[in-house]
Structure formats: structure tokens, C-alpha cells
GROMACS .gro file of N, CA and C in nm:
model
  537
    1TYR      N    1  15.692   8.884  10.161
    1TYR     CA    2  15.635   9.005  10.219
    1TYR      C    3  15.566   9.090  10.113
    2MET      N    4  15.459   9.157  10.154
    2MET     CA    5  15.388   9.247  10.062
    2MET      C    6  15.423   9.390  10.096
    3ASN      N    7  15.438   9.469   9.991
    3ASN     CA    8  15.464   9.611  10.017
    3ASN      C    9  15.332   9.682  10.044
    4ASN      N   10  15.339   9.807  10.085
    4ASN     CA   11  15.219   9.883  10.123
    4ASN      C   12  15.121   9.900  10.008
    5LYS      N   13  15.171   9.914   9.886
    5LYS     CA   14  15.081   9.928   9.769
    5LYS      C   15  14.998   9.802   9.751
    6ASP      N   16  15.064   9.686   9.762
    6ASP     CA   17  14.992   9.559   9.746
    6ASP      C   18  14.888   9.540   9.856
    7LYS      N   19  14.925   9.575   9.980
    7LYS     CA   20  14.831   9.564  10.093
    7LYS      C   21  14.710   9.655  10.071
    8ALA      N   22  14.736   9.776  10.026
    8ALA     CA   23  14.627   9.872  10.002
    8ALA      C   24  14.537   9.822   9.889
    9PHE      N   25  14.598   9.765   9.786
    9PHE     CA   26  14.520   9.713   9.673
    9PHE      C   27  14.430   9.598   9.718
   10ILE      N   28  14.486   9.504   9.792
   10ILE     CA   29  14.408   9.388   9.840
   10ILE      C   30  14.298   9.434   9.936
   11THR      N   31  14.330   9.528  10.023
   11THR     CA   32  14.230   9.583  10.115
   11THR      C   33  14.117   9.648  10.036
   12GLY      N   34  14.152   9.724   9.933
   12GLY     CA   35  14.051   9.789   9.847
   12GLY      C   36  13.962   9.687   9.779
   13ILE      N   37  14.021   9.580   9.728
   13ILE     CA   38  13.944   9.474   9.662
   13ILE      C   39  13.849   9.409   9.762
   14LEU      N   40  13.897   9.379   9.882
   14LEU     CA   41  13.811   9.317   9.984
   14LEU      C   42  13.695   9.408  10.023
   15VAL      N   43  13.723   9.537  10.041
   15VAL     CA   44  13.616   9.632  10.074
   15VAL      C   45  13.514   9.637   9.961
   16PHE      N   46  13.562   9.637   9.837
   16PHE     CA   47  13.473   9.640   9.721
   16PHE      C   48  13.385   9.515   9.718
   17ILE      N   49  13.443   9.399   9.741
   17ILE     CA   50  13.367   9.273   9.740
   17ILE      C   51  13.261   9.274   9.851
   18ILE      N   52  13.299   9.319   9.969
   18ILE     CA   53  13.203   9.327  10.080
   18ILE      C   54  13.090   9.423  10.045
   19PHE      N   55  13.123   9.535   9.984
   19PHE     CA   56  13.022   9.633   9.943
   19PHE      C   57  12.925   9.571   9.841
   20ILE      N   58  12.978   9.501   9.742
   20ILE     CA   59  12.893   9.437   9.640
   20ILE      C   60  12.803   9.332   9.705
   21LEU      N   61  12.857   9.253   9.796
   21LEU     CA   62  12.774   9.154   9.866
   21LEU      C   63  12.664   9.221   9.946
   22PHE      N   64  12.695   9.332  10.012
   22PHE     CA   65  12.595   9.408  10.088
   22PHE      C   66  12.483   9.455   9.995
   23ILE      N   67  12.519   9.508   9.879
   23ILE     CA   68  12.419   9.557   9.782
   23ILE      C   69  12.332   9.440   9.735
   24LEU      N   70  12.393   9.327   9.705
   24LEU     CA   71  12.316   9.210   9.659
   24LEU      C   72  12.220   9.162   9.767
   25VAL      N   73  12.266   9.153   9.890
   25VAL     CA   74  12.180   9.109  10.000
   25VAL      C   75  12.068   9.210  10.021
   26SER      N   76  12.100   9.339  10.017
   26SER     CA   77  11.998   9.443  10.034
   26SER      C   78  11.895   9.434   9.924
   27GLY      N   79  11.939   9.413   9.801
   27GLY     CA   80  11.847   9.402   9.688
   27GLY      C   81  11.751   9.286   9.706
   28LYS      N   82  11.801   9.173   9.755
   28LYS     CA   83  11.713   9.058   9.778
   28LYS      C   84  11.613   9.090   9.887
   29HIS      N   85  11.655   9.164   9.989
   29HIS     CA   86  11.563   9.201  10.097
   29HIS      C   87  11.453   9.293  10.044
   30PHE      N   88  11.492   9.388   9.958
   30PHE     CA   89  11.392   9.476   9.897
   30PHE      C   90  11.296   9.393   9.813
   31GLN      N   91  11.348   9.296   9.737
   31GLN     CA   92  11.264   9.216   9.650
   31GLN      C   93  11.175   9.121   9.728
   32ALA      N   94  11.213   9.089   9.851
   32ALA     CA   95  11.131   8.998   9.933
   32ALA      C   96  10.991   9.054   9.951
   33SER      N   97  10.979   9.187   9.951
   33SER     CA   98  10.847   9.247   9.968
   33SER      C   99  10.759   9.224   9.846
   34ALA      N  100  10.819   9.181   9.734
   34ALA     CA  101  10.741   9.157   9.613
   34ALA      C  102  10.681   9.016   9.613
   35GLN      N  103  10.717   8.933   9.710
   35GLN     CA  104  10.661   8.800   9.717
   35GLN      C  105  10.513   8.810   9.752
   36SER      N  106  10.436   8.719   9.696
   36SER     CA  107  10.292   8.720   9.719
   36SER      C  108  10.259   8.663   9.858
   37VAL      N  109  10.166   8.728   9.925
   37VAL     CA  110  10.119   8.681  10.055
   37VAL      C  111   9.968   8.657  10.047
   38LYS      N  112   9.916   8.579  10.140
   38LYS     CA  113   9.772   8.557  10.145
   38LYS      C  114   9.717   8.636  10.263
   39GLN      N  115   9.617   8.719  10.236
   39GLN     CA  116   9.556   8.800  10.340
   39GLN      C  117   9.438   8.725  10.403
   40PRO      N  118   9.412   8.746  10.531
   40PRO     CA  119   9.306   8.673  10.601
   40PRO      C  120   9.165   8.715  10.561
   41ILE      N  121   9.151   8.836  10.508
   41ILE     CA  122   9.020   8.889  10.468
   41ILE      C  123   9.035   8.954  10.331
   42GLU      N  124   8.935   8.937  10.247
   42GLU     CA  125   8.938   9.000  10.115
   42GLU      C  126   8.898   9.147  10.129
   43PHE      N  127   8.994   9.228  10.171
   43PHE     CA  128   8.967   9.370  10.195
   43PHE      C  129   8.960   9.446  10.064
   44ASN      N  130   8.858   9.533  10.053
   44ASN     CA  131   8.834   9.611   9.933
   44ASN      C  132   8.866   9.758   9.962
   45HIS      N  133   8.984   9.804   9.921
   45HIS     CA  134   9.024   9.943   9.945
   45HIS      C  135   8.932  10.040   9.871
   46LYS      N  136   8.895  10.004   9.748
   46LYS     CA  137   8.811  10.094   9.667
   46LYS      C  138   8.679  10.123   9.738
   47LYS      N  139   8.616  10.020   9.791
   47LYS     CA  140   8.488  10.038   9.861
   47LYS      C  141   8.502  10.134   9.978
   48HIS      N  142   8.606  10.116  10.058
   48HIS     CA  143   8.625  10.199  10.176
   48HIS      C  144   8.667  10.342  10.141
   49LEU      N  145   8.754  10.357  10.041
   49LEU     CA  146   8.805  10.489  10.006
   49LEU      C  147   8.710  10.568   9.916
   50GLN      N  148   8.655  10.504   9.814
   50GLN     CA  149   8.571  10.576   9.719
   50GLN      C  150   8.423  10.572   9.757
   51ASP      N  151   8.372  10.453   9.785
   51ASP     CA  152   8.228  10.440   9.813
   51ASP      C  153   8.191  10.497   9.950
   52VAL      N  154   8.268  10.462  10.053
   52VAL     CA  155   8.239  10.508  10.189
   52VAL      C  156   8.295  10.648  10.213
   53GLY      N  157   8.401  10.682  10.143
   53GLY     CA  158   8.459  10.816  10.156
   53GLY      C  159   8.565  10.829  10.264
   54LEU      N  160   8.621  10.717  10.307
   54LEU     CA  161   8.729  10.724  10.406
   54LEU      C  162   8.858  10.770  10.339
   55GLU      N  163   8.953  10.815  10.419
   55GLU     CA  164   9.087  10.847  10.371
   55GLU      C  165   9.183  10.747  10.434
   56CYS      N  166   9.299  10.730  10.373
   56CYS     CA  167   9.395  10.630  10.422
   56CYS      C  168   9.418  10.641  10.572
   57GLN      N  169   9.436  10.765  10.622
   57GLN     CA  170   9.468  10.784  10.763
   57GLN      C  171   9.353  10.752  10.858
   58ASN      N  172   9.231  10.734  10.805
   58ASN     CA  173   9.120  10.692  10.892
   58ASN      C  174   9.145  10.552  10.947
   59CYS      N  175   9.207  10.467  10.867
   59CYS     CA  176   9.236  10.330  10.911
   59CYS      C  177   9.383  10.311  10.947
   60HIS      N  178   9.472  10.371  10.869
   60HIS     CA  179   9.615  10.366  10.899
   60HIS      C  180   9.644  10.487  10.989
   61THR      N  181   9.601  10.474  11.114
   61THR     CA  182   9.590  10.588  11.205
   61THR      C  183   9.721  10.656  11.241
   62LEU      N  184   9.833  10.587  11.234
   62LEU     CA  185   9.960  10.646  11.276
   62LEU      C  186  10.036  10.716  11.163
   63VAL      N  187   9.986  10.709  11.042
   63VAL     CA  188  10.060  10.760  10.926
   63VAL      C  189  10.099  10.908  10.938
   64LEU      N  190  10.019  10.988  11.004
   64LEU     CA  191  10.047  11.131  11.015
   64LEU      C  192  10.131  11.168  11.137
   65THR      N  193  10.144  11.077  11.232
   65THR     CA  194  10.209  11.113  11.358
   65THR      C  195  10.327  11.024  11.397
   66TYR      N  196  10.354  10.921  11.321
   66TYR     CA  197  10.454  10.823  11.361
   66TYR      C  198  10.531  10.778  11.238
   67TYR      N  199  10.645  10.716  11.259
   67TYR     CA  200  10.723  10.672  11.143
   67TYR      C  201  10.660  10.552  11.072
   68ARG      N  202  10.578  10.474  11.142
   68ARG     CA  203  10.509  10.360  11.079
   68ARG      C  204  10.365  10.399  11.047
   69ALA      N  205  10.313  10.342  10.941
   69ALA     CA  206  10.176  10.374  10.900
   69ALA      C  207  10.073  10.299  10.983
   70SER      N  208  10.107  10.188  11.037
   70SER     CA  209  10.022  10.098  11.114
   70SER      C  210   9.922  10.024  11.025
   71ILE      N  211   9.912   9.895  11.050
   71ILE     CA  212   9.816   9.812  10.979
   71ILE      C  213   9.691   9.808  11.067
   72PRO      N  214   9.575   9.844  11.011
   72PRO     CA  215   9.452   9.850  11.091
   72PRO      C  216   9.418   9.716  11.156
   73ASN      N  217   9.359   9.726  11.274
   73ASN     CA  218   9.315   9.605  11.339
   73ASN      C  219   9.176   9.623  11.396
   74ILE      N  220   9.132   9.529  11.476
   74ILE     CA  221   8.991   9.527  11.518
   74ILE      C  222   8.948   9.654  11.589
   75GLU      N  223   9.040   9.721  11.660
   75GLU     CA  224   9.003   9.846  11.726
   75GLU      C  225   8.960   9.950  11.623
   76VAL      N  226   9.029   9.953  11.511
   76VAL     CA  227   8.996  10.047  11.404
   76VAL      C  228   8.871  10.001  11.331
   77CYS      N  229   8.866   9.873  11.295
   77CYS     CA  230   8.751   9.819  11.221
   77CYS      C  231   8.621   9.834  11.300
   78SER      N  232   8.630   9.815  11.432
   78SER     CA  233   8.509   9.819  11.515
   78SER      C  234   8.451   9.960  11.529
   79MET      N  235   8.525  10.062  11.488
   79MET     CA  236   8.470  10.198  11.492
   79MET      C  237   8.354  10.212  11.393
   80CYS      N  238   8.356  10.133  11.286
   80CYS     CA  239   8.247  10.137  11.188
   80CYS      C  240   8.167  10.008  11.186
   81HIS      N  241   8.235   9.897  11.205
   81HIS     CA  242   8.170   9.766  11.200
   81HIS      C  243   8.145   9.717  11.342
   82ASP      N  244   8.019   9.689  11.371
   82ASP     CA  245   7.986   9.635  11.502
   82ASP      C  246   7.882   9.526  11.486
   83GLU      N  247   7.846   9.461  11.595
   83GLU     CA  248   7.750   9.350  11.592
   83GLU      C  249   7.618   9.389  11.528
   84GLY      N  250   7.570   9.510  11.554
   84GLY     CA  251   7.441   9.553  11.502
   84GLY      C  252   7.440   9.574  11.353
   85GLY      N  253   7.554   9.602  11.297
   85GLY     CA  254   7.562   9.623  11.154
   85GLY      C  255   7.536   9.766  11.114
   86ASP      N  256   7.428   9.827  11.164
   86ASP     CA  257   7.393   9.966  11.134
   86ASP      C  258   7.425  10.008  10.990
   87GLY      N  259   7.377   9.928  10.896
   87GLY     CA  260   7.399   9.963  10.756
   87GLY      C  261   7.540   9.936  10.709
   88GLN      N  262   7.619   9.864  10.787
   88GLN     CA  263   7.757   9.837  10.750
   88GLN      C  264   7.770   9.707  10.671
   89ASN      N  265   7.663   9.668  10.604
   89ASN     CA  266   7.664   9.550  10.518
   89ASN      C  267   7.703   9.424  10.597
   90ALA      N  268   7.641   9.406  10.713
   90ALA     CA  269   7.674   9.295  10.802
   90ALA      C  270   7.645   9.159  10.741
   91SER      N  271   7.563   9.154  10.636
   91SER     CA  272   7.534   9.025  10.572
   91SER      C  273   7.645   8.984  10.475
   92ASN      N  274   7.733   9.074  10.441
   92ASN     CA  275   7.844   9.045  10.350
   92ASN      C  276   7.941   8.948  10.420
   93PRO      N  277   7.978   8.838  10.352
   93PRO     CA  278   8.069   8.740  10.414
   93PRO      C  279   8.203   8.801  10.458
   94LYS      N  280   8.253   8.900  10.383
   94LYS     CA  281   8.380   8.964  10.420
   94LYS      C  282   8.363   9.043  10.549
   95THR      N  283   8.250   9.112  10.560
   95THR     CA  284   8.222   9.188  10.682
   95THR      C  285   8.200   9.092  10.799
   96GLN      N  286   8.133   8.979  10.773
   96GLN     CA  287   8.112   8.877  10.876
   96GLN      C  288   8.245   8.830  10.935
   97LYS      N  289   8.343   8.814  10.847
   97LYS     CA  290   8.475   8.769  10.892
   97LYS      C  291   8.538   8.872  10.985
   98VAL      N  292   8.524   9.001  10.951
   98VAL     CA  293   8.574   9.109  11.036
   98VAL      C  294   8.502   9.104  11.170
   99LEU      N  295   8.369   9.089  11.165
   99LEU     CA  296   8.290   9.084  11.288
   99LEU      C  297   8.329   8.967  11.378
  100GLU      N  298   8.367   8.854  11.316
  100GLU     CA  299   8.412   8.738  11.394
  100GLU      C  300   8.539   8.772  11.473
  101TYR      N  301   8.633   8.837  11.406
  101TYR     CA  302   8.757   8.877  11.475
  101TYR      C  303   8.725   8.974  11.589
  102ILE      N  304   8.635   9.070  11.563
  102ILE     CA  305   8.597   9.168  11.665
  102ILE      C  306   8.532   9.098  11.784
  103LYS      N  307   8.438   9.007  11.755
  103LYS     CA  308   8.365   8.936  11.861
  103LYS      C  309   8.460   8.854  11.949
  104LYS      N  310   8.560   8.790  11.886
  104LYS     CA  311   8.657   8.710  11.961
  104LYS      C  312   8.763   8.796  12.029
  105GLY      N  313   8.770   8.924  11.989
  105GLY     CA  314   8.876   9.010  12.042
  105GLY      C  315   9.013   8.968  11.992
  106GLU      N  316   9.014   8.911  11.873
  106GLU     CA  317   9.135   8.853  11.816
  106GLU      C  318   9.189   8.944  11.706
  107ALA      N  319   9.319   8.966  11.706
  107ALA     CA  320   9.381   9.050  11.603
  107ALA      C  321   9.368   8.985  11.465
  108ILE      N  322   9.344   9.067  11.366
  108ILE     CA  323   9.338   9.018  11.228
  108ILE      C  324   9.483   8.996  11.183
  109PRO      N  325   9.518   8.875  11.140
  109PRO     CA  326   9.658   8.847  11.105
  109PRO      C  327   9.696   8.896  10.964
  110TRP      N  328   9.687   9.030  10.945
  110TRP     CA  329   9.726   9.087  10.816
  110TRP      C  330   9.872   9.056  10.788
  111GLN      N  331   9.904   9.034  10.663
  111GLN     CA  332  10.042   9.007  10.622
  111GLN      C  333  10.101   9.134  10.561
  112LYS      N  334  10.220   9.173  10.605
  112LYS     CA  335  10.286   9.292  10.551
  112LYS      C  336  10.326   9.266  10.406
  113VAL      N  337  10.300   9.365  10.323
  113VAL     CA  338  10.340   9.357  10.183
  113VAL      C  339  10.460   9.449  10.158
  114TYR      N  340  10.458   9.564  10.222
  114TYR     CA  341  10.569   9.660  10.209
  114TYR      C  342  10.650   9.659  10.337
  115GLN      N  343  10.778   9.631  10.324
  115GLN     CA  344  10.864   9.632  10.441
  115GLN      C  345  11.005   9.671  10.399
  116MET      N  346  11.058   9.771  10.463
  116MET     CA  347  11.194   9.816  10.434
  116MET      C  348  11.294   9.728  10.510
  117PRO      N  349  11.414   9.715  10.456
  117PRO     CA  350  11.518   9.640  10.528
  117PRO      C  351  11.550   9.708  10.661
  118ASP      N  352  11.604   9.631  10.753
  118ASP     CA  353  11.635   9.684  10.886
  118ASP      C  354  11.734   9.799  10.884
  119HIS      N  355  11.821   9.803  10.783
  119HIS     CA  356  11.923   9.909  10.780
  119HIS      C  357  11.871  10.040  10.719
  120VAL      N  358  11.745  10.041  10.679
  120VAL     CA  359  11.686  10.162  10.621
  120VAL      C  360  11.591  10.226  10.721
  121TYR      N  361  11.604  10.357  10.738
  121TYR     CA  362  11.510  10.431  10.822
  121TYR      C  363  11.410  10.499  10.729
  122PHE      N  364  11.283  10.464  10.742
  122PHE     CA  365  11.178  10.525  10.660
  122PHE      C  366  11.069  10.575  10.753
  123SER      N  367  11.032  10.701  10.739
  123SER     CA  368  10.927  10.759  10.822
  123SER      C  369  10.808  10.797  10.736
  124HIS      N  370  10.694  10.732  10.761
  124HIS     CA  371  10.572  10.771  10.690
  124HIS      C  372  10.536  10.915  10.722
  125GLN      N  373  10.548  10.953  10.848
  125GLN     CA  374  10.513  11.089  10.888
  125GLN      C  375  10.595  11.191  10.808
  126ARG      N  376  10.725  11.169  10.799
  126ARG     CA  377  10.811  11.263  10.727
  126ARG      C  378  10.771  11.273  10.580
  127HIS      N  379  10.742  11.159  10.518
  127HIS     CA  380  10.708  11.159  10.375
  127HIS      C  381  10.568  11.215  10.349
  128VAL      N  382  10.470  11.177  10.432
  128VAL     CA  383  10.331  11.218  10.409
  128VAL      C  384  10.304  11.360  10.456
  129VAL      N  385  10.350  11.394  10.576
  129VAL     CA  386  10.321  11.526  10.632
  129VAL      C  387  10.417  11.631  10.577
  130MET      N  388  10.546  11.609  10.598
  130MET     CA  389  10.644  11.709  10.556
  130MET      C  390  10.666  11.710  10.405
  131GLY      N  391  10.672  11.590  10.345
  131GLY     CA  392  10.696  11.581  10.201
  131GLY      C  393  10.571  11.593  10.117
  132ARG      N  394  10.455  11.588  10.183
  132ARG     CA  395  10.325  11.596  10.114
  132ARG      C  396  10.315  11.496   9.998
  133ILE      N  397  10.364  11.376  10.022
  133ILE     CA  398  10.359  11.271   9.921
  133ILE      C  399  10.230  11.193   9.938
  134GLU      N  400  10.158  11.175   9.830
  134GLU     CA  401  10.033  11.098   9.831
  134GLU      C  402  10.065  10.949   9.846
  135CYS      N  403   9.978  10.877   9.911
  135CYS     CA  404   9.996  10.733   9.933
  135CYS      C  405  10.020  10.657   9.802
  136VAL      N  406   9.948  10.697   9.696
  136VAL     CA  407   9.958  10.627   9.568
  136VAL      C  408  10.097  10.636   9.507
  137THR      N  409  10.176  10.736   9.546
  137THR     CA  410  10.312  10.750   9.493
  137THR      C  411  10.395  10.626   9.526
  138CYS      N  412  10.384  10.578   9.647
  138CYS     CA  413  10.464  10.463   9.690
  138CYS      C  414  10.385  10.332   9.694
  139HIS      N  415  10.252  10.341   9.693
  139HIS     CA  416  10.169  10.221   9.705
  139HIS      C  417  10.085  10.192   9.582
  140GLY      N  418  10.104  10.267   9.475
  140GLY     CA  419  10.027  10.245   9.353
  140GLY      C  420   9.883  10.289   9.371
  141LYS      N  421   9.799  10.251   9.278
  141LYS     CA  422   9.658  10.294   9.279
  141LYS      C  423   9.577  10.211   9.379
  142ILE      N  424   9.616  10.223   9.504
  142ILE     CA  425   9.554  10.147   9.613
  142ILE      C  426   9.404  10.176   9.622
  143ASP      N  427   9.365  10.298   9.589
  143ASP     CA  428   9.225  10.338   9.597
  143ASP      C  429   9.139  10.271   9.490
  144GLN      N  430   9.201  10.206   9.394
  144GLN     CA  431   9.129  10.137   9.286
  144GLN      C  432   9.118   9.986   9.310
  145THR      N  433   9.185   9.935   9.412
  145THR     CA  434   9.191   9.790   9.432
  145THR      C  435   9.067   9.738   9.503
  146THR      N  436   9.012   9.632   9.446
  146THR     CA  437   8.894   9.569   9.504
  146THR      C  438   8.930   9.436   9.571
  147LEU      N  439   9.049   9.388   9.544
  147LEU     CA  440   9.097   9.263   9.604
  147LEU      C  441   9.205   9.295   9.707
  148PRO      N  442   9.231   9.201   9.798
  148PRO     CA  443   9.332   9.229   9.900
  148PRO      C  444   9.471   9.249   9.838
  149ILE      N  445   9.551   9.330   9.906
  149ILE     CA  446   9.687   9.355   9.860
  149ILE      C  447   9.771   9.233   9.896
  150THR      N  448   9.825   9.168   9.793
  150THR     CA  449   9.906   9.048   9.816
  150THR      C  450  10.050   9.066   9.771
  151THR      N  451  10.075   9.162   9.683
  151THR     CA  452  10.211   9.194   9.638
  151THR      C  453  10.226   9.345   9.630
  152ALA      N  454  10.348   9.389   9.635
  152ALA     CA  455  10.376   9.532   9.626
  152ALA      C  456  10.345   9.582   9.485
  153ALA      N  457  10.263   9.687   9.477
  153ALA     CA  458  10.230   9.746   9.347
  153ALA      C  459  10.346   9.830   9.295
  154VAL      N  460  10.423   9.885   9.386
  154VAL     CA  461  10.539   9.967   9.351
  154VAL      C  462  10.660   9.904   9.419
  155LYS      N  463  10.762   9.876   9.340
  155LYS     CA  464  10.883   9.814   9.394
  155LYS      C  465  10.969   9.923   9.458
  156HIS      N  466  10.999   9.908   9.585
  156HIS     CA  467  11.082  10.005   9.656
  156HIS      C  468  11.227   9.959   9.652
  157THR      N  469  11.307  10.030   9.575
  157THR     CA  470  11.449  10.000   9.567
  157THR      C  471  11.526  10.126   9.604
  158MET      N  472  11.654  10.110   9.626
  158MET     CA  473  11.736  10.226   9.657
  158MET      C  474  11.731  10.325   9.541
  159ASP      N  475  11.735  10.273   9.418
  159ASP     CA  476  11.728  10.361   9.300
  159ASP      C  477  11.597  10.439   9.295
  160SER      N  478  11.485  10.371   9.321
  160SER     CA  479  11.357  10.442   9.313
  160SER      C  480  11.347  10.550   9.420
  161CYS      N  481  11.398  10.520   9.540
  161CYS     CA  482  11.397  10.621   9.647
  161CYS      C  483  11.488  10.738   9.612
  162MET      N  484  11.608  10.708   9.562
  162MET     CA  485  11.703  10.815   9.529
  162MET      C  486  11.652  10.900   9.414
  163ASN      N  487  11.587  10.837   9.316
  163ASN     CA  488  11.530  10.914   9.204
  163ASN      C  489  11.422  11.009   9.253
  164CYS      N  490  11.338  10.962   9.344
  164CYS     CA  491  11.232  11.046   9.399
  164CYS      C  492  11.294  11.161   9.480
  165HIS      N  493  11.394  11.130   9.560
  165HIS     CA  494  11.462  11.234   9.639
  165HIS      C  495  11.523  11.339   9.546
  166LYS      N  496  11.588  11.293   9.439
  166LYS     CA  497  11.652  11.386   9.345
  166LYS      C  498  11.547  11.476   9.279
  167LYS      N  499  11.439  11.413   9.233
  167LYS     CA  500  11.330  11.487   9.167
  167LYS      C  501  11.266  11.589   9.261
  168SER      N  502  11.261  11.554   9.390
  168SER     CA  503  11.197  11.641   9.489
  168SER      C  504  11.294  11.739   9.554
  169GLY      N  505  11.421  11.730   9.519
  169GLY     CA  506  11.521  11.819   9.578
  169GLY      C  507  11.552  11.786   9.723
  170VAL      N  508  11.542  11.657   9.758
  170VAL     CA  509  11.566  11.612   9.895
  170VAL      C  510  11.703  11.544   9.900
  171SER      N  511  11.767  11.548  10.014
  171SER     CA  512  11.901  11.492  10.032
  171SER      C  513  11.907  11.344   9.994
  172ASN      N  514  12.014  11.309   9.923
  172ASN     CA  515  12.044  11.169   9.894
  172ASN      C  516  12.164  11.123   9.976
  173ASP      N  517  12.198  11.200  10.079
  173ASP     CA  518  12.308  11.165  10.167
  173ASP      C  519  12.275  11.031  10.235
  174CYS      N  520  12.372  10.943  10.246
  174CYS     CA  521  12.350  10.809  10.301
  174CYS      C  522  12.279  10.811  10.437
  175VAL      N  523  12.323  10.902  10.525
  175VAL     CA  524  12.268  10.903  10.661
  175VAL      C  525  12.124  10.955  10.666
  176ALA      N  526  12.073  11.007  10.556
  176ALA     CA  527  11.933  11.052  10.554
  176ALA      C  528  11.838  10.933  10.562
  177CYS      N  529  11.880  10.819  10.510
  177CYS     CA  530  11.791  10.701  10.506
  177CYS      C  531  11.851  10.576  10.570
  178HIS      N  532  11.982  10.569  10.580
  178HIS     CA  533  12.046  10.448  10.632
  178HIS      C  534  12.087  10.465  10.777
  179LYS      N  535  12.061  10.360  10.855
  179LYS     CA  536  12.095  10.361  10.998
  179LYS      C  537  12.243  10.337  11.016
   0.00000   0.00000   0.00000
């Protein structure tokens, strides 16, 4: 027979082991976003943001009003790019590829690069609108990129989020971010 102290000790050890396993699994999930993906179109953020003068929310339309930023699709692209071209560089092979998707009415199969684990609640609206955090804080110098985003420029870990929260004077309470 085990006495209560021994039972409590073994229970504590088991809880600790489960906690460590949870952290390791979570860490791997965070790191999964660092894996390289292949994008269907060679999208040039610099051209759209600096040369054309768009802002992130022009294409990532939900970033200011919803918890997800939304990945742009043909409905968004077709607001500027259409069959006629109208000075939209329709002869460019990259633009042609966008026009093909629009013409077919087919969604562009963009690959997600940044994705939080299921147990984390992250709201773009809360961070961008209420926190007034610039996109580059979490996404790196996206406005400078001329090639498609294939890996995360900024690694999102629990430590990086907590450090930002601490620096900004925001709660690091577990329930603030974890479901």
C-alpha cells in the first residue's frame, strides 16, 4: 500500500510529465509553421504595398474586423486585376496566372505560412485595431518581399508572444490566449 504522501508525489510527477509533453507537442506545432511551402503564384508584396500604394488591409480584408486576417482570393484580386488589364500589367506572367484563376472562377490555392495551434486564441482585430500593432511586428518586413512568402519570417512561440505582452503591458494570464 502507498501512503498519501507517495500518492501525491506520483500524481505530481505524472502531471509534470503530461505538462512537459504538452509543451513539447505545442512547440512542434508552432515550429510547423516554419516549414517551407510552395505558393501557386509568385506574389510580390513590395510591388503591391510600395509601388501601387496598397495597405495590408486592402487585400487582407478581414484584419480590422475579424479574428482572422483572411488570405486574399480572386474576389479581392479581381477588384484591380481584370480581363482588360487597364494598366494592371496584364502581360506579366504572374498577373496572367491571377487572371486565369479569375477567369475560371477558381480559388487561388494559397498555402498558409502562419498558423497558430488549435489551443491558442489569436485575434488579428484585437492586435491590429486595439493593440495598434503593425503587421511587420509579427510578419517581418513583408513590405520588402518581392518573392512569395514560403516560410515564416518571424517565429511565433509562446515566449515571443509573452515577451511582447510583457513589453506592452498586456495580460500574460493563460486564459487571455489559451482556449
